[in-house]
mmCIF file of C-alpha atoms in Angstrom:
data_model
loop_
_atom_site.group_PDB
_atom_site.id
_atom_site.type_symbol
_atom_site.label_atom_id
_atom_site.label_comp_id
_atom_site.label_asym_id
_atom_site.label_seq_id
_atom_site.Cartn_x
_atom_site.Cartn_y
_atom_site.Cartn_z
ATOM 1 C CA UNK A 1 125.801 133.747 106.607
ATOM 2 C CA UNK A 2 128.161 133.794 103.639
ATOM 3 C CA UNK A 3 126.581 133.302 100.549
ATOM 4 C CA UNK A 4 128.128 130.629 99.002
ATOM 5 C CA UNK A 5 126.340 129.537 95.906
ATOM 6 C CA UNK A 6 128.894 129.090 92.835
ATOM 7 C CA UNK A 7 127.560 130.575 89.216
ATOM 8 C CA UNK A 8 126.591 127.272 86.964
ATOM 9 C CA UNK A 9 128.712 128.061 83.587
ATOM 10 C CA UNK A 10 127.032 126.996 80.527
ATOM 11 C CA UNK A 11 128.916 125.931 77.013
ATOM 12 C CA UNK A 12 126.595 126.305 74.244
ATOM 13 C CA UNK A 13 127.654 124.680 70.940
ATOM 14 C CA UNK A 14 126.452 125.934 67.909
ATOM 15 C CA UNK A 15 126.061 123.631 65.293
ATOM 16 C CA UNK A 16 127.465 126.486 62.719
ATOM 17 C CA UNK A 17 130.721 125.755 64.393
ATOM 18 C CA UNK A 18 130.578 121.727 62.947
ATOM 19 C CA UNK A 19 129.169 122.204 59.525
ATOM 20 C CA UNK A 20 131.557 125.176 59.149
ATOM 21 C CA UNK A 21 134.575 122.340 59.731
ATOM 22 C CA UNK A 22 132.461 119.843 57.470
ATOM 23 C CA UNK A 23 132.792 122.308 54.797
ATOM 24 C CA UNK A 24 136.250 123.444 54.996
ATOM 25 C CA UNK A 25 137.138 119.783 54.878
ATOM 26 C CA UNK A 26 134.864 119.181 51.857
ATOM 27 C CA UNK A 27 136.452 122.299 49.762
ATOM 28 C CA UNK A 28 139.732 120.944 50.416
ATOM 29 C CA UNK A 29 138.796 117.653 49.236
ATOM 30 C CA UNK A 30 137.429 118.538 46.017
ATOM 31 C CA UNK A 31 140.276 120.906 45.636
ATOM 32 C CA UNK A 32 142.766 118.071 46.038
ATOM 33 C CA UNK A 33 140.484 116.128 44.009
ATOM 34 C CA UNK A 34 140.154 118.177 40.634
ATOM 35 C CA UNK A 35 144.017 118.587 40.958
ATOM 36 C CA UNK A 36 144.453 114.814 41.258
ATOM 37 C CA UNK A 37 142.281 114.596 38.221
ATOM 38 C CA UNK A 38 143.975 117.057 35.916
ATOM 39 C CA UNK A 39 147.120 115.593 36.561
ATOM 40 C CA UNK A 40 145.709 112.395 35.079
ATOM 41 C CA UNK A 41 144.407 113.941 32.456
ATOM 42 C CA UNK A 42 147.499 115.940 31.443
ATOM 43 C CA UNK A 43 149.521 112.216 32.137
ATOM 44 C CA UNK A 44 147.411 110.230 29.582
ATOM 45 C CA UNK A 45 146.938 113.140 26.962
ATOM 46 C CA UNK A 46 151.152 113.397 27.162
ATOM 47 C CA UNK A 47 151.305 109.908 26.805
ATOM 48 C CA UNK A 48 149.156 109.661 23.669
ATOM 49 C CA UNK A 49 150.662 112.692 21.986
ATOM 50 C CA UNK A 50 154.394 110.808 22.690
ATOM 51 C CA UNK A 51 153.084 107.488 21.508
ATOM 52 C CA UNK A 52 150.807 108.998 18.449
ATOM 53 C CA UNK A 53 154.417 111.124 17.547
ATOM 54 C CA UNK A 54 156.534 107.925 18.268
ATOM 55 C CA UNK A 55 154.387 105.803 15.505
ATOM 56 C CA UNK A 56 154.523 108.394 13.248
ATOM 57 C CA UNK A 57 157.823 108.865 13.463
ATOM 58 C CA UNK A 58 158.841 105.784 13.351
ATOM 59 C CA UNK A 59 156.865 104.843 9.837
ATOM 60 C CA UNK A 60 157.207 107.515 8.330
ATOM 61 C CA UNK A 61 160.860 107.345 7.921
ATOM 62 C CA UNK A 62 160.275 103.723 7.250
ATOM 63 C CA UNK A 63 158.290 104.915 4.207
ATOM 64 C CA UNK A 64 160.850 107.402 3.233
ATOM 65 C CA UNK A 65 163.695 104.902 2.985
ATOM 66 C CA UNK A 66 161.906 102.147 0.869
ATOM 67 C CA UNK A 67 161.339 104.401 -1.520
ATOM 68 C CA UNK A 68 164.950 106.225 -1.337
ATOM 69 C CA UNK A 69 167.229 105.457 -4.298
ATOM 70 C CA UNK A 70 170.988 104.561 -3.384
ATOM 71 C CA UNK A 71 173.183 107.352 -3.298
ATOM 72 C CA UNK A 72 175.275 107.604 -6.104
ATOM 73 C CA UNK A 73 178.811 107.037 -4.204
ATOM 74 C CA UNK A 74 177.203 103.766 -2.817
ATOM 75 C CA UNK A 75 175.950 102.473 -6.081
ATOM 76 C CA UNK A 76 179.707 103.476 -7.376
ATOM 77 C CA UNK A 77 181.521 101.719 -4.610
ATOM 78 C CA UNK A 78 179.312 98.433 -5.230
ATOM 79 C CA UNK A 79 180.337 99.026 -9.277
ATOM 80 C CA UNK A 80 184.217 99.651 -7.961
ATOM 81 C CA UNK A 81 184.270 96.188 -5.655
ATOM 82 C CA UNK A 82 182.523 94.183 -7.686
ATOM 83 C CA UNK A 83 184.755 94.708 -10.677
ATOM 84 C CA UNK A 84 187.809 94.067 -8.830
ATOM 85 C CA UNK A 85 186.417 90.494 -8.070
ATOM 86 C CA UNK A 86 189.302 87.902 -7.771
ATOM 87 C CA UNK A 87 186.379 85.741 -9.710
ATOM 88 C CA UNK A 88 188.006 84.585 -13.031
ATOM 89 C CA UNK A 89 183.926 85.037 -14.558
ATOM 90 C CA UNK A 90 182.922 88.384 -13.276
ATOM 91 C CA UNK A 91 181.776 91.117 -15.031
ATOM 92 C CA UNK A 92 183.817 93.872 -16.252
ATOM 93 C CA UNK A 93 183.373 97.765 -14.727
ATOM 94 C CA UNK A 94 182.119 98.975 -17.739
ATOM 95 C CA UNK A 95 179.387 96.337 -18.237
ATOM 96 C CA UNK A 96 178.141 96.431 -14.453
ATOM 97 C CA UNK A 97 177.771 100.076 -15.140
ATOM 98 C CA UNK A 98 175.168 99.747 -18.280
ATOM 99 C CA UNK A 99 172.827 97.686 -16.363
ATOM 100 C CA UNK A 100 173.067 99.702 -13.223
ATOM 101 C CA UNK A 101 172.596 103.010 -14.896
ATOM 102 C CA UNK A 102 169.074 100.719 -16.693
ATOM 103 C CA UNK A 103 168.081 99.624 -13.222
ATOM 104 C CA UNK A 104 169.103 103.226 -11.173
ATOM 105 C CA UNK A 105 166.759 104.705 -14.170
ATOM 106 C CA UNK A 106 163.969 102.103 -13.681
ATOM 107 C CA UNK A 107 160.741 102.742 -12.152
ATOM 108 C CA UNK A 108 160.373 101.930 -8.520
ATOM 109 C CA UNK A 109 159.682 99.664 -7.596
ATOM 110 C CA UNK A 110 161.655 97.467 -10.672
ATOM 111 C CA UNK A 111 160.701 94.060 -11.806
ATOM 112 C CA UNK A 112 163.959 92.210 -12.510
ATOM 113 C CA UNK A 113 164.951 88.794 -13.694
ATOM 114 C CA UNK A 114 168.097 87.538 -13.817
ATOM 115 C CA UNK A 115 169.244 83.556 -15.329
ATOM 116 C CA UNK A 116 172.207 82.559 -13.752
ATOM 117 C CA UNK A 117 173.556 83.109 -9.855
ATOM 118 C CA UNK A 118 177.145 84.430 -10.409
ATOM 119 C CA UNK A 119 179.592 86.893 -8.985
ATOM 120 C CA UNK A 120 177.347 89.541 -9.106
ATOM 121 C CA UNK A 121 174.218 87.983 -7.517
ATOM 122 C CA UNK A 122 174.334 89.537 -4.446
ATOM 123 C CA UNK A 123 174.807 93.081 -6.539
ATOM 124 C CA UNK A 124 171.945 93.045 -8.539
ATOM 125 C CA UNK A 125 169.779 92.622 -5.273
ATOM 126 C CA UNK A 126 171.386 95.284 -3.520
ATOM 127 C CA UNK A 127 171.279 97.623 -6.596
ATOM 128 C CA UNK A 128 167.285 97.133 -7.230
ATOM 129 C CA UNK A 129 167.126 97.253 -3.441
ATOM 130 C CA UNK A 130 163.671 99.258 -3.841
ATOM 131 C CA UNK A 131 162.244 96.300 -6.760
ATOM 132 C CA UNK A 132 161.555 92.590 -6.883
ATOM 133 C CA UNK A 133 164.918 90.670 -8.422
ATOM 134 C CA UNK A 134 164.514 86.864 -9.294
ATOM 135 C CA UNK A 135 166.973 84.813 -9.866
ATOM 136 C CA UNK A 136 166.969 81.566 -12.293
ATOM 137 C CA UNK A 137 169.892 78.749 -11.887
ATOM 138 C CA UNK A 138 170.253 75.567 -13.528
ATOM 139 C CA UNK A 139 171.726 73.755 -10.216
ATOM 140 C CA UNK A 140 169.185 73.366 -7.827
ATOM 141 C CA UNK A 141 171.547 72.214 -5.498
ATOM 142 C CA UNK A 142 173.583 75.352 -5.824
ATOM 143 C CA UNK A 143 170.540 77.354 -5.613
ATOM 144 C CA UNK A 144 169.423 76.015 -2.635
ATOM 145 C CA UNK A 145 172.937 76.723 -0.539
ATOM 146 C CA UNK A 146 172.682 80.083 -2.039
ATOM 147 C CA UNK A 147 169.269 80.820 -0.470
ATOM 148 C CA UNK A 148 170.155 79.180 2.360
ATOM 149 C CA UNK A 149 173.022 81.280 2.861
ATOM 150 C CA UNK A 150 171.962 84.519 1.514
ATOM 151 C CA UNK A 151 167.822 84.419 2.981
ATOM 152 C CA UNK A 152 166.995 87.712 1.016
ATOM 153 C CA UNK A 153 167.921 86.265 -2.103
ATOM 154 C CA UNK A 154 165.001 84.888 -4.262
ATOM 155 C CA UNK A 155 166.197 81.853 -6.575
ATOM 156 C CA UNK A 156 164.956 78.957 -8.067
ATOM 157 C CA UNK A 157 166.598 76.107 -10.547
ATOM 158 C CA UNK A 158 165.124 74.808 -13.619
ATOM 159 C CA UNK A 159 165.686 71.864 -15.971
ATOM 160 C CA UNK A 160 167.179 72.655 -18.927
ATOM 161 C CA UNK A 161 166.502 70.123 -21.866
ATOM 162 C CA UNK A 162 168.581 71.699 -24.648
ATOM 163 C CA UNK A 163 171.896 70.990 -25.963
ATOM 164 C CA UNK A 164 174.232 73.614 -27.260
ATOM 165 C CA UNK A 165 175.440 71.626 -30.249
ATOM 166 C CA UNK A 166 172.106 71.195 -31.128
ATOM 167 C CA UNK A 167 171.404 75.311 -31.502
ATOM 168 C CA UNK A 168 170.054 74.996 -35.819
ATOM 169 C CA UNK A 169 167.974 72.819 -35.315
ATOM 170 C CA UNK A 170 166.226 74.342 -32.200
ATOM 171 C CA UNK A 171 165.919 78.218 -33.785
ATOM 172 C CA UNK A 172 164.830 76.418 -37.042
ATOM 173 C CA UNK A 173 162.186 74.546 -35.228
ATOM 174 C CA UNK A 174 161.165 77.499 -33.497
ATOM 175 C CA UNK A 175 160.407 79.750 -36.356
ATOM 176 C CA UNK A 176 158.531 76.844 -37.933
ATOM 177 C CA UNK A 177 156.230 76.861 -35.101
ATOM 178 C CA UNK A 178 156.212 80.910 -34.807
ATOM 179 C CA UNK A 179 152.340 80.587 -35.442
ATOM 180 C CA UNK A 180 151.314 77.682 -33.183
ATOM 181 C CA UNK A 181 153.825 76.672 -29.264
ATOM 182 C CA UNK A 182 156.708 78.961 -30.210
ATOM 183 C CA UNK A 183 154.433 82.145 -30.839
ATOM 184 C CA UNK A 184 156.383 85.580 -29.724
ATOM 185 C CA UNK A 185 153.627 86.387 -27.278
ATOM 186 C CA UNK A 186 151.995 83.634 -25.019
ATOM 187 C CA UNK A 187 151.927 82.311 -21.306
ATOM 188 C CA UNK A 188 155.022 79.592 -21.595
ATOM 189 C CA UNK A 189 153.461 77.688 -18.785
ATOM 190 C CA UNK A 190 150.988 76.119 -21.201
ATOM 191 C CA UNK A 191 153.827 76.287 -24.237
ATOM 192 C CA UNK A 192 155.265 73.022 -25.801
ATOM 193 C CA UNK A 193 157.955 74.957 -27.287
ATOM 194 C CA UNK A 194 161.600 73.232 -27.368
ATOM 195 C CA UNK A 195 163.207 76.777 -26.573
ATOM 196 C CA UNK A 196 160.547 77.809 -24.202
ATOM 197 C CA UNK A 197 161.202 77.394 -20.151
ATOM 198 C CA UNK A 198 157.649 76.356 -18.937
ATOM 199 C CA UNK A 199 158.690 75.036 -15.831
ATOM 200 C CA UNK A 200 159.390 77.798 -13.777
ATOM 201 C CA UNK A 201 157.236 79.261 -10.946
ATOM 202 C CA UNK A 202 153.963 80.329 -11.577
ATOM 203 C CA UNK A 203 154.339 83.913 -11.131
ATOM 204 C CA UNK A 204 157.296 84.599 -13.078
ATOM 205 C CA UNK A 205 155.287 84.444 -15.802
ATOM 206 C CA UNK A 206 152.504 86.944 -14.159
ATOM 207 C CA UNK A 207 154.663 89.586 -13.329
ATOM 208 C CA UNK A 208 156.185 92.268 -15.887
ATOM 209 C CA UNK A 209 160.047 92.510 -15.941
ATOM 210 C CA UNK A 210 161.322 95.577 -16.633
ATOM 211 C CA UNK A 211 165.145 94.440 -16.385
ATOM 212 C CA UNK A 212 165.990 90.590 -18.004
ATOM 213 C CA UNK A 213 169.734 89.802 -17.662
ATOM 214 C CA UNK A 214 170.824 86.538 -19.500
ATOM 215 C CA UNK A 215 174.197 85.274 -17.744
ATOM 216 C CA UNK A 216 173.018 81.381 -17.244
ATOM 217 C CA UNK A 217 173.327 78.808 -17.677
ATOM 218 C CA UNK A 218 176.994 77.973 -17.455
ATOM 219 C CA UNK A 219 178.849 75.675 -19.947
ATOM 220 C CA UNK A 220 180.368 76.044 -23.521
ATOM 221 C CA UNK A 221 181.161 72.518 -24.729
ATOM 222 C CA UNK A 222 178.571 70.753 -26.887
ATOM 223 C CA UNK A 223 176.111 69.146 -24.678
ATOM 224 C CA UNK A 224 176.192 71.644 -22.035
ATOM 225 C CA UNK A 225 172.213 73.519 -22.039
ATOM 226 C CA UNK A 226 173.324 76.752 -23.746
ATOM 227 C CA UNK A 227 171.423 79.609 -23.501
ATOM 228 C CA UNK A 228 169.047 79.535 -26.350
ATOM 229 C CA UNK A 229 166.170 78.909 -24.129
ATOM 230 C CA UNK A 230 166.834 81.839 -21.671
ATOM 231 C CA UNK A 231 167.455 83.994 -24.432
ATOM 232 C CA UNK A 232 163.956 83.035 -26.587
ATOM 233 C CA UNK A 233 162.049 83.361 -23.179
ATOM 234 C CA UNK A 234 163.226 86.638 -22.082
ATOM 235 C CA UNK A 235 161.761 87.657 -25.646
ATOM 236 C CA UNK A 236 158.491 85.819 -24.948
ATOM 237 C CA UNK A 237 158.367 87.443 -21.785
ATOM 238 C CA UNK A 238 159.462 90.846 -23.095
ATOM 239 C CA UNK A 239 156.573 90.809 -25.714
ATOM 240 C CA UNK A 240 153.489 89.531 -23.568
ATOM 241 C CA UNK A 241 153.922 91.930 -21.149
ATOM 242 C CA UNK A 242 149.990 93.603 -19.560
ATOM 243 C CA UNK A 243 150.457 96.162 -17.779
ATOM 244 C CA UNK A 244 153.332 99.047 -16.621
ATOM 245 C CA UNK A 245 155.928 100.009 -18.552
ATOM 246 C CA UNK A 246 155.028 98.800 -22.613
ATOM 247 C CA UNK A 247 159.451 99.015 -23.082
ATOM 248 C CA UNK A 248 161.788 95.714 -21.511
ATOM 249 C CA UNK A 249 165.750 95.853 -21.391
ATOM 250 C CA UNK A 250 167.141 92.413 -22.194
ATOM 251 C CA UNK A 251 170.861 92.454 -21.674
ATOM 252 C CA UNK A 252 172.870 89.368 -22.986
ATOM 253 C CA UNK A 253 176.166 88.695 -21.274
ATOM 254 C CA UNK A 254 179.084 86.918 -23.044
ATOM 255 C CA UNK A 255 177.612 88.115 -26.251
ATOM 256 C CA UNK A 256 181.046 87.348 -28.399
ATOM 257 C CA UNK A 257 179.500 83.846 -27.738
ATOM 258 C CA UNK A 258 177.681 82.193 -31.133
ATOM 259 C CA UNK A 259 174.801 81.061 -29.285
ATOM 260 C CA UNK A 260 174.340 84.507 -27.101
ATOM 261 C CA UNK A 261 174.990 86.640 -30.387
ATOM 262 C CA UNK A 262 172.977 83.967 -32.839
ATOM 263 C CA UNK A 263 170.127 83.463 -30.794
ATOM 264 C CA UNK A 264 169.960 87.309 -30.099
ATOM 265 C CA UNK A 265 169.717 88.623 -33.322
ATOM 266 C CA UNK A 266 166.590 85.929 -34.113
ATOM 267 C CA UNK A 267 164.951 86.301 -31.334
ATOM 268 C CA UNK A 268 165.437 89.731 -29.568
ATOM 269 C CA UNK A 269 165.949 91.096 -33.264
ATOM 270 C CA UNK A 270 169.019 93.119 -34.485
ATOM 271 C CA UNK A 271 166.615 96.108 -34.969
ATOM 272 C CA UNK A 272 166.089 96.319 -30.548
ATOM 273 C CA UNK A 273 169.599 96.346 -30.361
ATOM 274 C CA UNK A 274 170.567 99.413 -28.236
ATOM 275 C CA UNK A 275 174.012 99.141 -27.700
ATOM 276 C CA UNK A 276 176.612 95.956 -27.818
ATOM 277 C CA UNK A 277 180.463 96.044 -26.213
ATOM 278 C CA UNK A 278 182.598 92.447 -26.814
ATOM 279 C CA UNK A 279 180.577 91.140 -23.554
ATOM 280 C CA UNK A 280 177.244 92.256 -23.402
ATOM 281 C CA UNK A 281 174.470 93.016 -25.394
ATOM 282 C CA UNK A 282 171.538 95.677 -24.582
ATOM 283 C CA UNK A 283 168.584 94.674 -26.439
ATOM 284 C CA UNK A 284 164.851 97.385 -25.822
ATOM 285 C CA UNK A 285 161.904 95.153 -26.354
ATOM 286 C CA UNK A 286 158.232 96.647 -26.333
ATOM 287 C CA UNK A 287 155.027 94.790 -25.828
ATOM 288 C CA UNK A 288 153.220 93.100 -28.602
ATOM 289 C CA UNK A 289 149.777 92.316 -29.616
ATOM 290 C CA UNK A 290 148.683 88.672 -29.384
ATOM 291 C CA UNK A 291 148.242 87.803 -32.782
ATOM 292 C CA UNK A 292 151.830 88.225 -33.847
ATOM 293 C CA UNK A 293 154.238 85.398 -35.372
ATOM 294 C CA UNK A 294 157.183 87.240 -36.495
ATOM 295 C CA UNK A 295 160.172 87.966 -33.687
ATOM 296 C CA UNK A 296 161.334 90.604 -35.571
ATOM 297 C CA UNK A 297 160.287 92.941 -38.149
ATOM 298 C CA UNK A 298 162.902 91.408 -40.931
ATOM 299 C CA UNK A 299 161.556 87.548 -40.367
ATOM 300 C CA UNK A 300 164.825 86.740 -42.502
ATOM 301 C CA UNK A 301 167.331 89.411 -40.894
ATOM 302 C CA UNK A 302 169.331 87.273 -39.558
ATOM 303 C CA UNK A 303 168.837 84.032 -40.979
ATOM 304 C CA UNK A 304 172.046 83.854 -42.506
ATOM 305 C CA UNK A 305 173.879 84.623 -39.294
ATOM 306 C CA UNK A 306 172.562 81.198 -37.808
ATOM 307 C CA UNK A 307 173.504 79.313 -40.606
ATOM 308 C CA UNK A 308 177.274 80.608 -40.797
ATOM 309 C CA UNK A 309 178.097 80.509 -37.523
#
């Protein structure tokens, strides 16, 4: 009889086999993994370095440019324009350059104060684009379209009680009270004086001007304000000075007027007198100590000028 009993096969599985798929599996999965993680980790690092770089270079220039002086062929193409104003009142080339070269030489940032918005208003800001500029007007209505059109510019009006035709009496009374409301170095906010402005904003007394330009108010004719007032507090100002710079320009426009040349010599003093054209007068003021009652160092210097004009 034929034998015919088949051979059983057997398939033996060894568990090596598995875990040696389990662990391929798991290498490749942490290999993936560390790879996924370094390339988030390079992503935000990248990211930080471009934002960290972006904010400093975007401030730093910033920085750089407020403190950047015009260049000279700006400031001389402002001087050029202005000058050749079609405004029947505007400055000549030759006195727009005396105050600029003052305010291009004045520590930044520059403290100035200007009475009267005219021609050259929007000048004077752009020149002393690094400082603080002020304006003072005697319209308030005027000053208020101004500001309204022009949102950078920093004005404000004030009540003038003077009269022009009324200038003796006013410096008389004035020196008379040198020692008590009129004294050359005070706060004018508390002052009683006739010729002082104590009605201005609060911190234009607080802050030191470097740069005072009288050019306001407007007006010649005999009750018009004049601009004794502006003219004795930009010497009040000049002399009570705290802190910075001890030295104050004062520049009077219109100076061939009798009431910008009068008023001055007595109270910005012939002796401060830098330099004077037919227009414009450059006064140097320096600080002075509280006690003091005389304007100038020659209390009678001038005191024939005021009676003969």
């Amino acid at each position: 009889m034929k034998n015919t009993t088949s051979n059983t096969k057997f398939i033996l599985l060894h568990p090596y086999i598995q875990k040696q798929g389990s662990s391929n599996r798991l290498w490749l999965l942490a290999f993936i993994s560390f790879f996924t993680l370094a390339f988030l980790a390079t992503l935000i690092y990248t990211r930080d370095t471009t934002s960290s770089t972006t904010t400093t270079t975007s401030s730093a220039p910033l920085s750089t440019f407020t403190n950047t002086p015009l260049p000279s062929s700006v400031i001389n193409t402002l001087l050029h324009y202005a000058s050749k104003s079609n405004d029947t009142y505007h400055m000549s080339h030759s006195d727009l350059k005396t105050i600029s070269d003052v305010l291009r030489k004045c520590p930044s940032p520059c403290n100035f104060l200007v009475f009267g918005l005219t021609p050259e208003t929007l000048l004077w800001k752009a020149l002393n684009h690094n400082g603080r500029t002020v304006f003072i007007d005697e319209n308030r209505y005027y000053a208020a379209y101004f500001e309204e059109k022009h949102p950078e510019i920093d004005a404000y009006d004030v009540q003038y009680t003077t009269k022009r035709s009324e200038m003796k009496e006013l410096i008389a009374s004035a020196k008379e009270q040198a020692g008590n409301e009129c004294r050359p170095v005070q706060n004018l906010l508390f002052s009683e004086c006739k010729l002082g402005l104590n009605d201005l904003p609060n911190h234009v007394y607080e802050v030191d001007w470097d740069v005072i330009l009288v050019d306001g108010p407007r007006g010649d004719w005999p009750d018009a304000p004049g601009r004794m007032s502006p003219i004795f507090t930009a010497g009040v100002l000049a002399r009570s000075k705290k802190s910075g710079n001890p030295k104050t320009h004062v520049f009077v426009h219109d100076f061939s007027g009798k009431v910008e040349r009068v008023c001055g010599n007595e109270f910005l003093c012939k002796e401060n007198l830098v330099e004077t054209t037919h227009s414009l007068g450059h006064y140097m003021l320096e600080k002075m100590d509280e006690s003091s009652v005389k304007y100038c160092k020659n209390h009678n210097h001038s005191s024939g000028s005021a009676s003969s004009s």
